mmCIF file of C-alpha atoms in Angstrom:
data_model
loop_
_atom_site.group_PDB
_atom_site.id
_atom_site.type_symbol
_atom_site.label_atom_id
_atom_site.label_comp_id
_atom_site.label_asym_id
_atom_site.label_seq_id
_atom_site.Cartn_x
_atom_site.Cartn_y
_atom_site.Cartn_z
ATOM 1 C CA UNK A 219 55.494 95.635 -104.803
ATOM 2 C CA UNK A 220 52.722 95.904 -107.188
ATOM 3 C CA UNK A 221 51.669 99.700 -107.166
ATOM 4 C CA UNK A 222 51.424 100.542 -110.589
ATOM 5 C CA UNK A 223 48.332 101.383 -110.690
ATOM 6 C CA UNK A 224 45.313 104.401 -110.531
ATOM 7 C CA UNK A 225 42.245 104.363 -109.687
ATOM 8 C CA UNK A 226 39.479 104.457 -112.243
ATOM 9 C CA UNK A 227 35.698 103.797 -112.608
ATOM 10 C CA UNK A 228 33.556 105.880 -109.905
ATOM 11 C CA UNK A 229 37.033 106.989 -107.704
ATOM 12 C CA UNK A 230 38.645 108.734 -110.875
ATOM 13 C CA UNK A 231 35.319 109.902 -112.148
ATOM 14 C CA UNK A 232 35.036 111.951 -108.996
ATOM 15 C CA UNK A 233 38.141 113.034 -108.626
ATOM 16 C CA UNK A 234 38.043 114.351 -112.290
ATOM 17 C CA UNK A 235 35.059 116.263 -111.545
ATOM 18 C CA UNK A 236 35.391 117.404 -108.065
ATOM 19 C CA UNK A 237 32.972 120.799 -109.261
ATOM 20 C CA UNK A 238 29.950 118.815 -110.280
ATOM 21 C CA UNK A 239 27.549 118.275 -107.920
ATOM 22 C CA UNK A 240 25.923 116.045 -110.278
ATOM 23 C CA UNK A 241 29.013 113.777 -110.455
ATOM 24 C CA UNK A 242 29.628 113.838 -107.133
ATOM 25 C CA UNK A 243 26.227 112.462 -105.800
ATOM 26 C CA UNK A 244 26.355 110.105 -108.407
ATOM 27 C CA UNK A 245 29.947 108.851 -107.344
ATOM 28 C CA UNK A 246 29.136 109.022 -103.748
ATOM 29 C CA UNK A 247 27.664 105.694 -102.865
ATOM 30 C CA UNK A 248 30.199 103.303 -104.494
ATOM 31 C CA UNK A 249 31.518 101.486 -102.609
ATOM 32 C CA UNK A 250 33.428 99.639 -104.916
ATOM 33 C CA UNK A 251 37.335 100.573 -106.235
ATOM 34 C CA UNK A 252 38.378 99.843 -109.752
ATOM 35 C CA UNK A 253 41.947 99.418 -110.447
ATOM 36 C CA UNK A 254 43.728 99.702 -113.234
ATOM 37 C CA UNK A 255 46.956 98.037 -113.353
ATOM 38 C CA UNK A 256 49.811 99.396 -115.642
ATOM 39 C CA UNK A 257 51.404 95.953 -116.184
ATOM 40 C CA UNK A 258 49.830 92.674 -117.427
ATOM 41 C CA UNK A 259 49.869 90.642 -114.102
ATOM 42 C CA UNK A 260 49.768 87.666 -115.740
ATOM 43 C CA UNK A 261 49.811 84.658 -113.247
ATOM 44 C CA UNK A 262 50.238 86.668 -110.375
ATOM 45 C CA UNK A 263 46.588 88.062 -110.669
ATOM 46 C CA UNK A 264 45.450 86.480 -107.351
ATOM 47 C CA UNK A 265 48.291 87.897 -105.176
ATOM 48 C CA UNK A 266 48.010 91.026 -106.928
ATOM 49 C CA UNK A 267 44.273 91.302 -105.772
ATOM 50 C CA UNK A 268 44.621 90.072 -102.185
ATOM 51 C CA UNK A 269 47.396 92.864 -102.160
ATOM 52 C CA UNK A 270 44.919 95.462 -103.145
ATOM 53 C CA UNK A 271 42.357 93.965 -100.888
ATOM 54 C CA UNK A 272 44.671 94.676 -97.859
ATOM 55 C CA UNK A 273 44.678 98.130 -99.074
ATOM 56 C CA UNK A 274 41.354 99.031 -100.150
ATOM 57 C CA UNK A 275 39.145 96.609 -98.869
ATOM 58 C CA UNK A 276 37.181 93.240 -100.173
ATOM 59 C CA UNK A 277 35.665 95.024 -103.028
ATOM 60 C CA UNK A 278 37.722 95.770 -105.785
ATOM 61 C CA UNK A 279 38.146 94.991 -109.410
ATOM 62 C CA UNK A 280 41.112 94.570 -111.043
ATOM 63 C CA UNK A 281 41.775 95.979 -114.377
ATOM 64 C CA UNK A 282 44.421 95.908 -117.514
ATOM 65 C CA UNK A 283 43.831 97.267 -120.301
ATOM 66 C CA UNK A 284 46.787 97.916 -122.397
ATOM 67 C CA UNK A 285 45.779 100.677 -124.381
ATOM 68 C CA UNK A 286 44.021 102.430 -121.627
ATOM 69 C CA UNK A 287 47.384 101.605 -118.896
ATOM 70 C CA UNK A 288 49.751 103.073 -121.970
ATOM 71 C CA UNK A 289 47.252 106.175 -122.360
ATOM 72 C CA UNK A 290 47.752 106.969 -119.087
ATOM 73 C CA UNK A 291 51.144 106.704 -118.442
ATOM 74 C CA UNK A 292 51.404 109.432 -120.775
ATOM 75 C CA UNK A 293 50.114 111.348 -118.833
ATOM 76 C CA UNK A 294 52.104 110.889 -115.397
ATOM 77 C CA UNK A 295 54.487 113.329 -115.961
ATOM 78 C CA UNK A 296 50.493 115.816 -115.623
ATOM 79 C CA UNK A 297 49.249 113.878 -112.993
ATOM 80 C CA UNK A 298 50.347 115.957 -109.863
ATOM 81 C CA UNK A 299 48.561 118.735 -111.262
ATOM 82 C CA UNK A 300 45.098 117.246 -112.161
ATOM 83 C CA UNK A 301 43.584 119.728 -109.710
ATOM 84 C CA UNK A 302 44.172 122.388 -112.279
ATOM 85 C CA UNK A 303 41.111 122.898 -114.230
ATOM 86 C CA UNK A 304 42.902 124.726 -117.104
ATOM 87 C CA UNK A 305 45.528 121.747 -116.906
ATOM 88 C CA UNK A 306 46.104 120.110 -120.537
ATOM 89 C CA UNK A 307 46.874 116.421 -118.419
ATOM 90 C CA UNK A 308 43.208 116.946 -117.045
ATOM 91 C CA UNK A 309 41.425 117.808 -120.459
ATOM 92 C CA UNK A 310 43.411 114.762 -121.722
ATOM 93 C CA UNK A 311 42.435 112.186 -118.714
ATOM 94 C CA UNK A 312 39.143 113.364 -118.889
ATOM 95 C CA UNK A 313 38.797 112.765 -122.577
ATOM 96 C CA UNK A 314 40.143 109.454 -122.053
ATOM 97 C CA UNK A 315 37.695 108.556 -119.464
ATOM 98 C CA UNK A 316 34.556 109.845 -121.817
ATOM 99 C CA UNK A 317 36.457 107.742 -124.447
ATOM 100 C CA UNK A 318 36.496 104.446 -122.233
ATOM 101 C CA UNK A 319 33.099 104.631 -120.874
ATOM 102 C CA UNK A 320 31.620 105.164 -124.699
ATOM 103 C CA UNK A 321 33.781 102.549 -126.015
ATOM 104 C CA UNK A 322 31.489 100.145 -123.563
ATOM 105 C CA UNK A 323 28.451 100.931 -125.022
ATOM 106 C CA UNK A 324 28.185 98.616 -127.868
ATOM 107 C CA UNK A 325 28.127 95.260 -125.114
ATOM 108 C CA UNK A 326 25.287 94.042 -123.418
ATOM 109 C CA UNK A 327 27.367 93.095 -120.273
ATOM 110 C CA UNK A 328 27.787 96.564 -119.016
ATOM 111 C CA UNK A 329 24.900 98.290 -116.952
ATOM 112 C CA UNK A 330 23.789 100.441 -119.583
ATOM 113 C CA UNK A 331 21.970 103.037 -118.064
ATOM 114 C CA UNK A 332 24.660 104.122 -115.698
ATOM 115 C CA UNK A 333 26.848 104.394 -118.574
ATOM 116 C CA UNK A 334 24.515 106.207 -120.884
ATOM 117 C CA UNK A 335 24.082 108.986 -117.555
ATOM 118 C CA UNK A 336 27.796 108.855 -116.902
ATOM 119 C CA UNK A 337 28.542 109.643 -120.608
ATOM 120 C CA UNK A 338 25.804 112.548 -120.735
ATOM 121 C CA UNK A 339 27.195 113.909 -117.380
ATOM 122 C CA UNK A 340 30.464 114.380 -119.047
ATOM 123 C CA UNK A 341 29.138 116.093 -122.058
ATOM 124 C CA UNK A 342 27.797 118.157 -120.030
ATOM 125 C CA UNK A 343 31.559 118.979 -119.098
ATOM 126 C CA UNK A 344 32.277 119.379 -123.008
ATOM 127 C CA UNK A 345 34.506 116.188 -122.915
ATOM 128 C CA UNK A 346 35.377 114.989 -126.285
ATOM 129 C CA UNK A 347 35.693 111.580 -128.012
ATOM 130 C CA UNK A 348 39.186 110.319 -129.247
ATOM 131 C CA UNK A 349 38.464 108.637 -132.312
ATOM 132 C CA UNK A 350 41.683 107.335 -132.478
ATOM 133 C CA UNK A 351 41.617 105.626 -129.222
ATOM 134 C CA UNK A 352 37.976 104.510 -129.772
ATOM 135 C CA UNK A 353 38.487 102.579 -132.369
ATOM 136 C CA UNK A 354 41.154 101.109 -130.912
ATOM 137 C CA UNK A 355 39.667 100.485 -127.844
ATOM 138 C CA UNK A 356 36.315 99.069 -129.902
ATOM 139 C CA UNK A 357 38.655 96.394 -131.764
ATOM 140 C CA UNK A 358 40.252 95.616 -128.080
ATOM 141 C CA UNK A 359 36.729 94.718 -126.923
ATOM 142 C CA UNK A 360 35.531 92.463 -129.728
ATOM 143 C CA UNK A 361 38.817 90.478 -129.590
ATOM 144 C CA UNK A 362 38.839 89.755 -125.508
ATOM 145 C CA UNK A 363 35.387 90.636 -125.093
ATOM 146 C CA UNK A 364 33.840 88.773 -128.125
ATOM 147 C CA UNK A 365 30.902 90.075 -130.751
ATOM 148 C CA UNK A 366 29.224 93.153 -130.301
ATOM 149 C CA UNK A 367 25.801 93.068 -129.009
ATOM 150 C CA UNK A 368 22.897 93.797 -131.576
ATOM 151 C CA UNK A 369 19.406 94.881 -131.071
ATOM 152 C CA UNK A 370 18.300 93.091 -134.352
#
C-alpha cells in the first residue's frame, strides 16, 4: 500500500559503507529508522506511519523531501547493484547522501556534532558535494525550515 520508500539516515549510511569499520560502529547503535517516502503523503501521514510502525517498529521518522525522493528515483534502475563498489548508482547515492547531510549544517535544529563526524567520515570515502543539488536543497530548507541559523 504505501511502500515507496528507502531507508535513509543511519540504515542507508551503513549500508552505503558496509567496508568502514568506522561507519559501521558509528551506525550500530541506532535504533531508530528514517524513511523517506517517494510521494507527498499528504493527509494520510498518520496511517502512513502506523503502517511503517507495524513494520519497523515504534521508532521511526517519516520523511519527504521532494528533491531528495526525485534524486533517488533516479537512481532505481542502480539500486540492485549498490553492493558494487565500482557501481556509478553507488558513487551517485553516496554523493547524494554527503550532499544531504551538508545541506543540514547551516540549522541549529540538527545535532551538529554527529553531522560534522558523519560528513568527515564520508570524506574520508572521497564523497563529493553536488552543488547543484545543494543549493537546491539549501533554498528547500529556508522555505519549510525557516532562516538559517547565525553565530553572530
Amino acid at each position: 500500500m504505501f511502500n515507496y520508500h528507502s531507508f535513509i539516515g543511519s540504515k542507508l549510511f551503513a549500508h552505503l559503507f558496509p567496508d568502514n569499520p568506522k561507519i559501521q560502529k558509528r551506525c550500530s547503535g541506532n535504533k531508530d529508522v528514517d524513511i523517506l517516502l517517494f510521494r507527498d503523503p499528504g493527509g494520510a501521514a498518520p496511517s502512513i506511519k502506523e503502517y511503517y510502525k507495524g513494520l519497523f517498529g515504534n521508532k521511526i521518522e517519516l520523511h519527504y523531501i521532494p528533491l531528495i525522493s526525485d534524486y533517488f528515483k533516479t537512481l532505481v534502475p542502480g539500486l540492485p547493484k549498490i553492493a558494487d563498489h565500482d557501481d556509478p548508482y553507488r558513487t551517485a547515492l553516496r554523493n547524494m547522501f554527503f550532499t544531504l547531510k551538508a545541506s543540514h549544517l547551516p540549522w541549529d535544529t540538527v545535532h551538529k556534532n554527529k553531522t560534522i563526524y558523519d560528513l568527515f567520515l564520508m570524506s574520508e570515502e572521497n564523497c563529493k558535494i553536488d552543488e547543484t543539488l545543494l543549493n537546491k536543497l539549501l533554498n528547500y530548507w529556508e522555505q519549510t525550515k525557516g532562516s538559517k541559523w547565525r553565530a553572530d
